[in-house]
Tab-separated table of C-alpha atoms in Angstrom:
chain	number	residue	atom	x	y	z
A	21	UNK	CA	-7.253	52.848	-82.281
A	22	UNK	CA	-6.140	55.440	-79.658
A	23	UNK	CA	-2.956	54.875	-77.784
A	24	UNK	CA	-4.748	54.176	-74.397
A	25	UNK	CA	-6.910	51.469	-75.816
A	26	UNK	CA	-3.935	50.046	-77.798
A	27	UNK	CA	-1.841	49.874	-74.573
A	28	UNK	CA	-4.651	48.040	-72.732
A	29	UNK	CA	-5.234	45.614	-75.618
A	30	UNK	CA	-1.578	44.727	-75.945
A	31	UNK	CA	-0.902	44.196	-72.175
A	32	UNK	CA	-4.146	42.678	-70.842
A	33	UNK	CA	-3.665	39.167	-69.607
A	34	UNK	CA	-7.166	38.073	-70.478
A	35	UNK	CA	-8.526	37.585	-73.953
A	36	UNK	CA	-10.728	40.501	-75.210
A	37	UNK	CA	-12.907	39.798	-78.206
A	38	UNK	CA	-15.488	41.593	-80.229
A	39	UNK	CA	-18.052	39.263	-81.745
A	40	UNK	CA	-20.931	40.109	-84.061
A	41	UNK	CA	-24.495	38.800	-84.102
A	42	UNK	CA	-23.415	36.014	-86.499
A	43	UNK	CA	-20.871	34.760	-83.917
A	44	UNK	CA	-17.857	35.881	-86.086
A	45	UNK	CA	-14.834	37.465	-84.258
A	46	UNK	CA	-14.283	40.991	-85.379
A	47	UNK	CA	-11.409	41.837	-83.042
A	48	UNK	CA	-8.956	39.851	-80.714
A	49	UNK	CA	-6.288	41.043	-78.483
A	50	UNK	CA	-2.771	39.704	-78.797
A	51	UNK	CA	-3.238	37.736	-75.706
A	52	UNK	CA	-5.221	35.192	-77.738
A	53	UNK	CA	-1.804	33.961	-79.083
A	54	UNK	CA	-0.413	33.506	-75.518
A	55	UNK	CA	-3.420	31.776	-74.151
A	56	UNK	CA	-4.735	29.851	-77.223
A	57	UNK	CA	-1.887	29.680	-79.713
A	58	UNK	CA	-3.714	31.547	-82.376
A	59	UNK	CA	-2.317	34.867	-83.911
A	60	UNK	CA	-4.997	37.568	-83.756
A	61	UNK	CA	-5.214	37.720	-87.487
A	62	UNK	CA	-5.943	33.924	-87.505
A	63	UNK	CA	-8.759	34.241	-84.941
A	64	UNK	CA	-10.437	37.397	-86.641
A	65	UNK	CA	-13.024	36.421	-89.124
A	66	UNK	CA	-13.781	32.838	-87.833
A	67	UNK	CA	-16.575	31.575	-85.707
A	68	UNK	CA	-15.978	32.299	-82.042
A	69	UNK	CA	-17.309	28.972	-81.055
A	70	UNK	CA	-15.216	26.736	-83.297
A	71	UNK	CA	-12.428	26.020	-80.748
A	72	UNK	CA	-14.989	24.958	-78.070
A	73	UNK	CA	-15.471	21.317	-76.904
A	74	UNK	CA	-18.522	20.066	-78.793
A	75	UNK	CA	-20.285	19.264	-75.447
A	76	UNK	CA	-20.106	22.932	-74.488
A	77	UNK	CA	-20.736	24.596	-77.922
A	78	UNK	CA	-24.565	24.443	-78.029
A	79	UNK	CA	-24.872	25.845	-74.523
A	80	UNK	CA	-22.552	28.820	-75.308
A	81	UNK	CA	-24.170	29.575	-78.562
A	82	UNK	CA	-27.560	29.730	-76.771
A	83	UNK	CA	-26.056	31.969	-74.142
A	84	UNK	CA	-24.724	34.356	-76.981
A	85	UNK	CA	-28.221	34.566	-78.471
A	86	UNK	CA	-29.787	35.306	-75.040
A	87	UNK	CA	-27.248	38.053	-74.321
A	88	UNK	CA	-28.085	39.782	-77.707
A	89	UNK	CA	-31.825	39.307	-76.951
A	90	UNK	CA	-31.795	40.597	-73.538
A	91	UNK	CA	-29.023	43.046	-73.653
A	92	UNK	CA	-27.985	41.743	-70.358
A	93	UNK	CA	-24.281	40.629	-69.476
A	94	UNK	CA	-23.626	36.943	-69.121
A	95	UNK	CA	-21.079	34.843	-67.240
A	96	UNK	CA	-20.169	31.328	-68.483
A	97	UNK	CA	-17.618	28.571	-67.978
A	98	UNK	CA	-16.542	26.121	-70.712
A	99	UNK	CA	-13.744	24.190	-72.307
A	100	UNK	CA	-11.696	25.161	-75.334
A	101	UNK	CA	-9.087	23.308	-77.356
A	102	UNK	CA	-5.741	25.101	-77.595
A	103	UNK	CA	-4.211	25.207	-81.108
A	104	UNK	CA	-1.838	22.411	-80.124
A	105	UNK	CA	-4.896	20.307	-78.941
A	106	UNK	CA	-4.532	20.833	-75.253
A	107	UNK	CA	-7.907	21.226	-73.418
A	108	UNK	CA	-8.244	24.474	-71.519
A	109	UNK	CA	-10.936	25.795	-69.073
A	110	UNK	CA	-12.269	29.383	-69.650
A	111	UNK	CA	-14.471	31.763	-67.917
A	112	UNK	CA	-16.041	34.390	-70.033
A	113	UNK	CA	-17.879	37.612	-69.276
A	114	UNK	CA	-20.125	38.848	-72.096
A	115	UNK	CA	-21.404	42.457	-72.387
A	116	UNK	CA	-23.580	43.440	-75.312
A	117	UNK	CA	-22.960	46.768	-76.960
A	118	UNK	CA	-26.084	48.759	-76.560
A	119	UNK	CA	-27.901	49.946	-79.615
A	120	UNK	CA	-25.306	48.744	-82.094
A	121	UNK	CA	-26.680	47.923	-85.477
A	122	UNK	CA	-24.428	44.722	-85.764
A	123	UNK	CA	-25.412	43.612	-82.229
A	124	UNK	CA	-21.742	43.507	-81.154
A	125	UNK	CA	-20.657	41.817	-78.132
A	126	UNK	CA	-17.620	42.392	-75.996
A	127	UNK	CA	-16.223	39.206	-74.497
A	128	UNK	CA	-13.599	39.064	-71.747
A	129	UNK	CA	-12.063	35.555	-71.427
A	130	UNK	CA	-9.986	34.334	-68.522
A	131	UNK	CA	-7.943	31.178	-68.537
A	132	UNK	CA	-9.196	29.237	-65.422
A	133	UNK	CA	-7.494	25.950	-66.299
A	134	UNK	CA	-5.143	26.097	-63.285
A	135	UNK	CA	-8.091	26.843	-60.992
A	136	UNK	CA	-10.115	23.944	-62.351
A	137	UNK	CA	-7.271	21.532	-61.947
A	138	UNK	CA	-6.734	22.625	-58.451
A	139	UNK	CA	-10.480	22.255	-57.728
A	140	UNK	CA	-10.380	18.745	-59.405
A	141	UNK	CA	-7.345	17.772	-57.277
A	142	UNK	CA	-9.018	18.986	-54.099
A	143	UNK	CA	-12.141	17.104	-54.693
A	144	UNK	CA	-10.071	13.979	-55.552
A	145	UNK	CA	-7.978	14.371	-52.489
A	146	UNK	CA	-11.158	14.956	-50.335
A	147	UNK	CA	-12.765	11.807	-51.722
A	148	UNK	CA	-9.597	9.668	-51.350
A	149	UNK	CA	-9.210	10.910	-47.824
A	150	UNK	CA	-12.842	10.019	-46.901
A	151	UNK	CA	-12.522	6.701	-48.618
A	152	UNK	CA	-9.287	5.843	-46.555
A	153	UNK	CA	-11.099	6.948	-43.342
A	154	UNK	CA	-14.170	4.873	-43.877
A	155	UNK	CA	-11.912	1.811	-44.854
A	156	UNK	CA	-10.058	2.191	-41.547
A	157	UNK	CA	-13.360	2.367	-39.742
A	158	UNK	CA	-14.722	-0.695	-41.279
A	159	UNK	CA	-11.477	-2.531	-40.901
A	160	UNK	CA	-11.193	-1.683	-37.172
A	161	UNK	CA	-14.785	-2.805	-36.649
A	162	UNK	CA	-14.306	-6.083	-38.521
A	163	UNK	CA	-11.139	-6.907	-36.467
A	164	UNK	CA	-13.302	-7.161	-33.397
A	165	UNK	CA	-14.855	-10.427	-34.920
A	166	UNK	CA	-11.355	-11.834	-35.968
A	167	UNK	CA	-10.357	-14.735	-33.524
A	168	UNK	CA	-7.533	-16.456	-35.551
A	169	UNK	CA	-4.223	-15.299	-37.049
A	170	UNK	CA	-5.258	-16.984	-40.453
A	171	UNK	CA	-8.523	-14.790	-40.429
A	172	UNK	CA	-6.466	-11.645	-39.660
A	173	UNK	CA	-4.131	-12.423	-42.459
A	174	UNK	CA	-6.838	-12.815	-44.934
A	175	UNK	CA	-8.763	-9.679	-43.818
A	176	UNK	CA	-5.483	-7.683	-44.042
A	177	UNK	CA	-4.595	-8.951	-47.516
A	178	UNK	CA	-8.294	-8.209	-48.703
A	179	UNK	CA	-8.065	-4.692	-47.368
A	180	UNK	CA	-4.734	-3.947	-49.021
A	181	UNK	CA	-5.861	-5.364	-52.468
A	182	UNK	CA	-9.145	-3.283	-52.254
A	183	UNK	CA	-7.671	0.047	-51.068
A	184	UNK	CA	-4.368	-0.048	-52.995
A	185	UNK	CA	-5.063	-2.402	-55.875
A	186	UNK	CA	-1.478	-2.444	-57.300
A	187	UNK	CA	0.133	-3.098	-53.968
A	188	UNK	CA	0.522	-6.857	-54.584
A	189	UNK	CA	0.434	-7.708	-50.818
A	190	UNK	CA	1.987	-10.945	-49.503
A	191	UNK	CA	2.282	-12.343	-46.031
A	192	UNK	CA	5.358	-14.355	-45.669
A	193	UNK	CA	6.244	-16.667	-42.732
A	194	UNK	CA	9.831	-16.879	-41.772
A	195	UNK	CA	10.996	-19.803	-39.566
A	196	UNK	CA	13.707	-18.319	-37.330
A	197	UNK	CA	15.001	-21.610	-36.353
A	198	UNK	CA	15.474	-23.228	-39.764
A	199	UNK	CA	16.115	-19.854	-41.496
A	200	UNK	CA	13.462	-21.020	-44.034
A	201	UNK	CA	10.661	-18.878	-45.658
A	202	UNK	CA	7.358	-20.231	-46.786
A	203	UNK	CA	6.367	-19.679	-50.465
A	204	UNK	CA	7.799	-17.317	-52.932
A	205	UNK	CA	9.400	-14.107	-51.728
A	206	UNK	CA	11.320	-11.044	-53.067
A	207	UNK	CA	15.043	-11.504	-53.184
A	208	UNK	CA	15.653	-8.391	-51.132
A	209	UNK	CA	13.791	-9.879	-48.135
A	210	UNK	CA	16.957	-11.654	-47.009
A	211	UNK	CA	18.829	-8.376	-46.649
A	212	UNK	CA	16.289	-6.804	-44.253
A	213	UNK	CA	15.330	-9.880	-42.113
A	214	UNK	CA	17.573	-8.985	-39.234
A	215	UNK	CA	16.545	-5.288	-39.397
A	216	UNK	CA	12.801	-5.473	-39.127
A	217	UNK	CA	10.998	-4.022	-36.140
A	218	UNK	CA	7.403	-4.885	-35.368
A	219	UNK	CA	4.999	-2.458	-36.968
A	220	UNK	CA	7.694	-0.428	-38.729
A	221	UNK	CA	7.969	0.063	-42.449
A	222	UNK	CA	11.324	-0.891	-44.042
A	223	UNK	CA	11.774	-0.093	-47.627
A	224	UNK	CA	14.325	-2.118	-49.640
A	225	UNK	CA	14.619	-2.621	-53.442
A	226	UNK	CA	11.130	-1.283	-54.373
A	227	UNK	CA	9.436	-3.267	-51.611
A	228	UNK	CA	7.960	-2.283	-48.214
A	229	UNK	CA	8.564	-4.885	-45.480
A	230	UNK	CA	6.598	-4.866	-42.251
A	231	UNK	CA	7.012	-7.363	-39.392
A	232	UNK	CA	3.552	-7.892	-38.152
A	233	UNK	CA	4.727	-10.123	-35.244
A	234	UNK	CA	6.103	-13.453	-34.089
A	235	UNK	CA	4.439	-16.624	-33.181
A	236	UNK	CA	6.120	-19.856	-32.132
A	237	UNK	CA	9.428	-18.770	-33.625
A	238	UNK	CA	7.628	-17.915	-36.867
A	239	UNK	CA	7.856	-14.344	-38.076
A	240	UNK	CA	4.923	-12.954	-40.058
A	241	UNK	CA	6.144	-10.404	-42.549
A	242	UNK	CA	3.985	-8.375	-44.853
A	243	UNK	CA	5.346	-7.050	-48.141
A	244	UNK	CA	3.876	-4.566	-50.603
A	245	UNK	CA	5.275	-2.772	-53.638
A	246	UNK	CA	6.710	0.539	-52.512
A	247	UNK	CA	5.551	2.267	-55.814
A	248	UNK	CA	1.897	1.555	-54.893
A	249	UNK	CA	2.157	4.227	-52.091
A	250	UNK	CA	1.900	7.385	-54.132
A	251	UNK	CA	0.761	9.904	-51.635
A	252	UNK	CA	1.391	10.903	-48.025
A	253	UNK	CA	-2.197	10.148	-47.048
A	254	UNK	CA	-1.844	6.572	-48.424
A	255	UNK	CA	1.341	6.155	-46.277
A	256	UNK	CA	-0.487	7.479	-43.093
A	257	UNK	CA	-3.383	5.079	-43.867
A	258	UNK	CA	-0.946	2.170	-44.317
A	259	UNK	CA	0.866	2.960	-41.031
A	260	UNK	CA	-2.472	3.104	-39.108
A	261	UNK	CA	-3.612	-0.144	-40.722
A	262	UNK	CA	-0.443	-1.753	-39.584
A	263	UNK	CA	-0.857	-0.393	-36.206
A	264	UNK	CA	-4.364	-1.903	-35.782
A	265	UNK	CA	-3.108	-5.114	-37.161
A	266	UNK	CA	-0.158	-5.508	-34.916
A	267	UNK	CA	-2.248	-4.939	-31.933
A	268	UNK	CA	-4.782	-7.633	-32.780
A	269	UNK	CA	-2.014	-9.942	-33.898
A	270	UNK	CA	-0.426	-9.669	-30.498
A	271	UNK	CA	-3.714	-10.353	-28.792
A	272	UNK	CA	-4.519	-13.238	-30.939
A	273	UNK	CA	-1.130	-14.663	-30.561
A	274	UNK	CA	-1.702	-14.761	-26.813
A	275	UNK	CA	-5.283	-16.099	-27.138
A	276	UNK	CA	-4.426	-18.799	-29.789
A	277	UNK	CA	-1.526	-20.113	-27.928
A	278	UNK	CA	-3.518	-20.194	-24.678
A	279	UNK	CA	-6.375	-21.940	-26.323
A	280	UNK	CA	-4.249	-24.416	-27.968
A	281	UNK	CA	-2.685	-25.462	-24.770
A	282	UNK	CA	-6.037	-25.625	-23.044
A	283	UNK	CA	-7.656	-27.568	-25.735
A	284	UNK	CA	-4.854	-30.167	-25.597
A	285	UNK	CA	-5.126	-30.369	-21.781
A	286	UNK	CA	-8.917	-30.608	-21.793
A	287	UNK	CA	-9.082	-32.959	-24.735
A	288	UNK	CA	-11.456	-30.816	-26.561
A	289	UNK	CA	-14.031	-30.533	-23.715
A	290	UNK	CA	-16.105	-27.505	-23.166
A	291	UNK	CA	-14.178	-24.463	-22.182
A	292	UNK	CA	-14.233	-23.826	-18.399
A	293	UNK	CA	-15.854	-20.588	-17.066
A	294	UNK	CA	-12.497	-19.086	-15.927
A	295	UNK	CA	-10.990	-19.497	-19.375
A	296	UNK	CA	-13.979	-17.746	-20.994
A	297	UNK	CA	-13.594	-14.925	-18.317
A	298	UNK	CA	-9.929	-14.649	-19.174
A	299	UNK	CA	-10.574	-14.447	-22.989
A	300	UNK	CA	-13.261	-11.830	-22.477
A	301	UNK	CA	-11.072	-9.748	-20.143
A	302	UNK	CA	-8.312	-9.978	-22.727
A	303	UNK	CA	-10.729	-8.868	-25.364
A	304	UNK	CA	-11.920	-5.829	-23.261
A	305	UNK	CA	-8.236	-4.910	-22.558
A	306	UNK	CA	-7.500	-4.948	-26.284
A	307	UNK	CA	-10.568	-2.790	-27.002
A	308	UNK	CA	-9.573	-0.341	-24.263
A	309	UNK	CA	-5.993	-0.092	-25.629
A	310	UNK	CA	-7.198	0.425	-29.164
A	311	UNK	CA	-9.656	3.023	-28.070
A	312	UNK	CA	-6.952	4.899	-26.173
A	313	UNK	CA	-4.551	4.571	-29.096
A	314	UNK	CA	-7.161	5.911	-31.495
A	315	UNK	CA	-7.960	8.821	-29.126
A	316	UNK	CA	-4.408	9.825	-28.439
A	317	UNK	CA	-2.928	9.505	-31.926
A	318	UNK	CA	-5.222	9.307	-34.896
A	319	UNK	CA	-8.004	11.610	-33.353
A	320	UNK	CA	-5.480	14.179	-32.197
A	321	UNK	CA	-3.779	14.317	-35.606
A	322	UNK	CA	-7.194	14.852	-37.355
A	323	UNK	CA	-8.080	17.595	-34.875
A	324	UNK	CA	-4.782	19.349	-35.476
A	325	UNK	CA	-5.377	19.030	-39.259
A	326	UNK	CA	-8.846	20.473	-38.830
A	327	UNK	CA	-7.607	23.511	-36.681
A	328	UNK	CA	-4.835	24.219	-39.185
A	329	UNK	CA	-7.282	24.217	-42.192
A	330	UNK	CA	-9.790	26.329	-40.251
A	331	UNK	CA	-6.804	28.849	-39.608
A	332	UNK	CA	-5.890	28.844	-43.365
A	333	UNK	CA	-9.493	29.544	-44.255
A	334	UNK	CA	-9.651	32.522	-41.896
A	335	UNK	CA	-6.154	33.991	-42.877
A	336	UNK	CA	-6.517	33.713	-46.652
A	337	UNK	CA	-9.019	34.706	-49.188
A	338	UNK	CA	-9.820	32.087	-51.941
A	339	UNK	CA	-12.012	32.074	-54.960
A	340	UNK	CA	-15.560	31.036	-54.202
A	341	UNK	CA	-15.198	27.598	-55.716
A	342	UNK	CA	-11.825	26.855	-53.894
A	343	UNK	CA	-13.337	28.148	-50.657
A	344	UNK	CA	-16.333	25.837	-51.171
A	345	UNK	CA	-13.958	22.862	-51.764
A	346	UNK	CA	-11.918	23.650	-48.647
A	347	UNK	CA	-14.943	24.034	-46.516
A	348	UNK	CA	-16.084	20.705	-47.825
A	349	UNK	CA	-12.849	19.217	-46.665
A	350	UNK	CA	-13.330	20.790	-43.239
A	351	UNK	CA	-16.808	19.264	-42.985
A	352	UNK	CA	-15.277	16.021	-43.941
A	353	UNK	CA	-12.677	16.209	-41.291
A	354	UNK	CA	-15.540	17.008	-38.791
A	355	UNK	CA	-17.370	13.869	-39.959
A	356	UNK	CA	-14.188	11.809	-39.621
A	357	UNK	CA	-13.491	13.169	-36.086
A	358	UNK	CA	-17.005	12.303	-35.106
A	359	UNK	CA	-16.669	8.702	-36.543
A	360	UNK	CA	-13.441	8.211	-34.747
A	361	UNK	CA	-14.995	9.297	-31.375
A	362	UNK	CA	-17.994	7.037	-32.051
A	363	UNK	CA	-15.544	4.160	-32.680
A	364	UNK	CA	-13.780	4.976	-29.422
A	365	UNK	CA	-17.101	4.989	-27.587
A	366	UNK	CA	-18.009	1.592	-29.086
A	367	UNK	CA	-14.664	0.173	-28.003
A	368	UNK	CA	-14.794	1.757	-24.617
A	369	UNK	CA	-18.352	2.792	-23.619
A	370	UNK	CA	-18.710	6.125	-22.087
A	371	UNK	CA	-20.361	6.489	-18.735
A	372	UNK	CA	-20.113	2.726	-17.917
A	373	UNK	CA	-17.737	3.267	-15.111
A	374	UNK	CA	-18.714	6.631	-13.942
A	375	UNK	CA	-22.547	6.387	-14.141
A	376	UNK	CA	-23.188	2.730	-14.218
A	377	UNK	CA	-25.084	0.267	-16.315
A	378	UNK	CA	-28.501	1.852	-16.537
A	379	UNK	CA	-27.144	5.301	-17.664
A	380	UNK	CA	-24.686	3.669	-20.129
A	381	UNK	CA	-27.527	1.591	-21.670
A	382	UNK	CA	-29.746	4.707	-22.031
A	383	UNK	CA	-26.917	6.539	-23.714
A	384	UNK	CA	-26.422	3.578	-26.060
A	385	UNK	CA	-30.189	3.336	-26.869
A	386	UNK	CA	-30.303	7.092	-27.535
A	387	UNK	CA	-27.339	7.034	-30.037
A	388	UNK	CA	-28.643	3.739	-31.737
A	389	UNK	CA	-32.110	5.217	-32.104
A	390	UNK	CA	-30.928	8.127	-34.176
A	391	UNK	CA	-29.695	5.895	-36.974
A	392	UNK	CA	-32.033	2.997	-36.684
A	393	UNK	CA	-35.471	2.209	-38.386
A	394	UNK	CA	-36.683	0.387	-35.277
A	395	UNK	CA	-38.155	1.736	-32.008
A	396	UNK	CA	-36.274	0.937	-28.750
A	397	UNK	CA	-38.381	0.683	-25.559
A	398	UNK	CA	-36.295	0.365	-22.442
A	399	UNK	CA	-37.766	-0.256	-18.961
A	400	UNK	CA	-36.277	-0.826	-15.595
A	401	UNK	CA	-37.765	-2.564	-12.575
A	402	UNK	CA	-36.613	-2.865	-9.080
A	403	UNK	CA	-33.041	-1.525	-9.727
A	404	UNK	CA	-32.658	0.661	-6.681
A	405	UNK	CA	-29.210	0.574	-5.186
A	406	UNK	CA	-27.893	-1.639	-7.769
A	407	UNK	CA	-24.302	-2.825	-7.134
A	408	UNK	CA	-22.637	-4.913	-9.729
A	409	UNK	CA	-18.890	-5.274	-10.515
A	410	UNK	CA	-17.289	-4.001	-13.736
A	411	UNK	CA	-16.976	-7.454	-15.254
A	412	UNK	CA	-20.748	-8.044	-14.953
A	413	UNK	CA	-21.470	-4.544	-16.118
A	414	UNK	CA	-19.532	-4.778	-19.262
A	415	UNK	CA	-20.755	-8.301	-19.938
A	416	UNK	CA	-24.463	-7.208	-19.988
A	417	UNK	CA	-23.579	-4.081	-21.887
A	418	UNK	CA	-21.674	-6.086	-24.577
A	419	UNK	CA	-24.647	-8.519	-24.953
A	420	UNK	CA	-27.082	-5.577	-25.417
A	421	UNK	CA	-24.787	-4.266	-28.042
A	422	UNK	CA	-24.838	-7.622	-29.876
A	423	UNK	CA	-28.602	-7.753	-29.658
A	424	UNK	CA	-28.818	-4.343	-31.189
A	425	UNK	CA	-26.355	-5.322	-33.986
A	426	UNK	CA	-28.237	-8.459	-34.701
A	427	UNK	CA	-31.590	-6.552	-34.860
A	428	UNK	CA	-30.158	-4.019	-37.268
A	429	UNK	CA	-28.755	-6.736	-39.537
A	430	UNK	CA	-31.251	-9.619	-39.451
A	431	UNK	CA	-34.408	-9.116	-37.520
A	432	UNK	CA	-36.295	-6.527	-39.708
A	433	UNK	CA	-38.108	-5.702	-36.519
A	434	UNK	CA	-40.179	-2.512	-35.798
A	435	UNK	CA	-39.967	-2.615	-32.093
A	436	UNK	CA	-37.412	-3.742	-29.730
A	437	UNK	CA	-38.060	-4.108	-25.996
A	438	UNK	CA	-35.447	-4.238	-23.296
A	439	UNK	CA	-36.404	-4.923	-19.699
A	440	UNK	CA	-33.749	-4.778	-16.853
A	441	UNK	CA	-34.623	-6.057	-13.397
A	442	UNK	CA	-33.156	-7.707	-10.319
A	443	UNK	CA	-33.799	-10.019	-7.456
A	444	UNK	CA	-31.732	-10.320	-4.214
A	445	UNK	CA	-29.329	-12.758	-5.854
A	446	UNK	CA	-29.303	-11.923	-9.625
A	447	UNK	CA	-29.760	-9.369	-12.315
A	448	UNK	CA	-32.198	-10.226	-15.230
A	449	UNK	CA	-32.518	-8.869	-18.782
A	450	UNK	CA	-35.392	-9.731	-21.117
A	451	UNK	CA	-35.213	-8.833	-24.794
A	452	UNK	CA	-38.122	-9.018	-27.158
A	453	UNK	CA	-38.537	-7.965	-30.840
A	454	UNK	CA	-41.327	-8.295	-33.493
A	455	UNK	CA	-38.881	-9.322	-36.308
A	456	UNK	CA	-38.792	-12.179	-38.758
A	457	UNK	CA	-37.451	-14.598	-36.178
A	458	UNK	CA	-35.745	-17.871	-37.187
A	459	UNK	CA	-36.012	-21.667	-36.963
A	460	UNK	CA	-35.602	-23.429	-33.630
A	461	UNK	CA	-32.593	-25.467	-34.845
A	462	UNK	CA	-30.698	-22.232	-35.122
A	463	UNK	CA	-30.908	-21.868	-31.436
A	464	UNK	CA	-28.844	-24.840	-30.637
A	465	UNK	CA	-25.399	-24.266	-28.910
A	466	UNK	CA	-23.686	-25.612	-32.061
A	467	UNK	CA	-25.084	-22.783	-34.118
A	468	UNK	CA	-22.443	-20.068	-34.589
A	469	UNK	CA	-24.102	-17.303	-36.635
A	470	UNK	CA	-25.759	-14.042	-35.555
A	471	UNK	CA	-23.699	-13.761	-32.438
A	472	UNK	CA	-25.631	-16.279	-30.463
A	473	UNK	CA	-22.705	-18.345	-29.606
A	474	UNK	CA	-20.671	-15.344	-28.436
A	475	UNK	CA	-23.584	-14.353	-26.230
A	476	UNK	CA	-23.800	-17.759	-24.658
A	477	UNK	CA	-20.065	-17.832	-23.871
A	478	UNK	CA	-20.190	-14.235	-22.500
A	479	UNK	CA	-22.936	-15.317	-20.109
A	480	UNK	CA	-21.202	-18.675	-19.250
A	481	UNK	CA	-18.150	-16.637	-18.264
A	482	UNK	CA	-20.338	-14.714	-15.700
A	483	UNK	CA	-21.752	-17.995	-14.393
A	484	UNK	CA	-25.240	-16.927	-15.730
A	485	UNK	CA	-27.859	-18.469	-17.985
A	486	UNK	CA	-29.338	-17.387	-21.327
A	487	UNK	CA	-32.406	-18.668	-23.117
A	488	UNK	CA	-33.307	-17.973	-26.745
A	489	UNK	CA	-36.877	-18.438	-28.023
A	490	UNK	CA	-37.995	-17.828	-31.749
A	491	UNK	CA	-39.940	-19.103	-34.599
A	492	UNK	CA	-40.044	-17.929	-38.263
A	493	UNK	CA	-42.264	-14.841	-38.182
A	494	UNK	CA	-42.655	-14.722	-34.472
A	495	UNK	CA	-39.570	-12.503	-33.445
A	496	UNK	CA	-36.956	-13.404	-30.974
A	497	UNK	CA	-37.049	-13.459	-27.223
A	498	UNK	CA	-33.873	-13.522	-25.097
A	499	UNK	CA	-33.939	-14.007	-21.381
A	500	UNK	CA	-30.629	-13.908	-19.387
A	501	UNK	CA	-29.751	-14.084	-15.818
A	502	UNK	CA	-26.455	-13.160	-14.059
A	503	UNK	CA	-25.805	-13.891	-10.422
A	504	UNK	CA	-24.767	-10.774	-8.427
A	505	UNK	CA	-21.390	-11.211	-7.002
A	506	UNK	CA	-22.046	-8.666	-4.123
């Protein structure tokens, strides 16, 4: 061995092997001890594929045979056991020695364990991030149908148990007058009761305490195990989840208190029109605030993260696999940004104020059509110089949204027809689909499913009328009329 080759062999960071046609190692550089734990003399004379993970061995042996047969270089990735039993990831570059009687092969082996772990961690983080974003989206959508504090509590506890299984969430109720706490509670709660702020996380003795809000001198306090929050993305998710929950709790607190007083005063009679108008106006205000908060906080944070990651990709060079993973995260961020924008649009429909009801409905139908299996046919008659107030506009728009949601979930329809028209005194909407329909008894005012009750109350709040017609197998027809206020 000349001194130049000896210098290279002793100081190369990669493993260099010479392997014969029988897969026996004829030469190994000293780096084999640094990387695999074997002294070179231990490695020489043994089968080169013995340390490989059994699942990879046959594939690499076949690759070795093909390299000898074709005389072409090969590149492979595989897993190897270190002498101490640790699993390592290797990348090998195989070059056959041309015209050698023993069909020798020179193998350059690089330890890529760190890279593989980074790739695996990036993939795990990307998947976790996407999971958290999807959960937030579904949670925020579900909150639009929550009408009681008890329902909010159940939905919140379910979400925490699902997303962070070891969080052990509890909702405790503290009576500020009697200083009593319902149910079992951590000992450290007493120490933080006076220091809790609505929506803020307080860590004490391995517990996270969050004051969701107060109702009738009763404080609703969420507690979870602090050890369950293991990453910064989980903490951001929890803070965002709490933000949504606090907003809905405050709105429900107002609504439930008002409804309780009204139901007592009216002795369980039907809700008056003005009460329904008030409730729907409060609901729209809540949607608007939530849309604004999502746009100004969560969306801006995601966009800043996207721009920073784009900058990193442009400024630094990464291995192709790492680059692919990072670009996957960038695409995931773009999807999340798109989803948040769509959620904001659902909460606060674009064009409704600026362009009016017809343009807003056309935009809604175009967006819905892209992701739906049914065809939407929208027609307009005698709508020139239409002038309706914002309350009527949003009321009709929300009913159309509910009809689209019901069609997607229940109707199995192929075609949905919407016809909007007006007379001198009222505006009319006729909806017709060719879906499965349902029994007539489900059309009664007492029937609460499929959003029919909500549509009735929405129309009642506008002093209008709504008529449902359906039979099993005969689709659904909905006719509504809203008097024009101007």
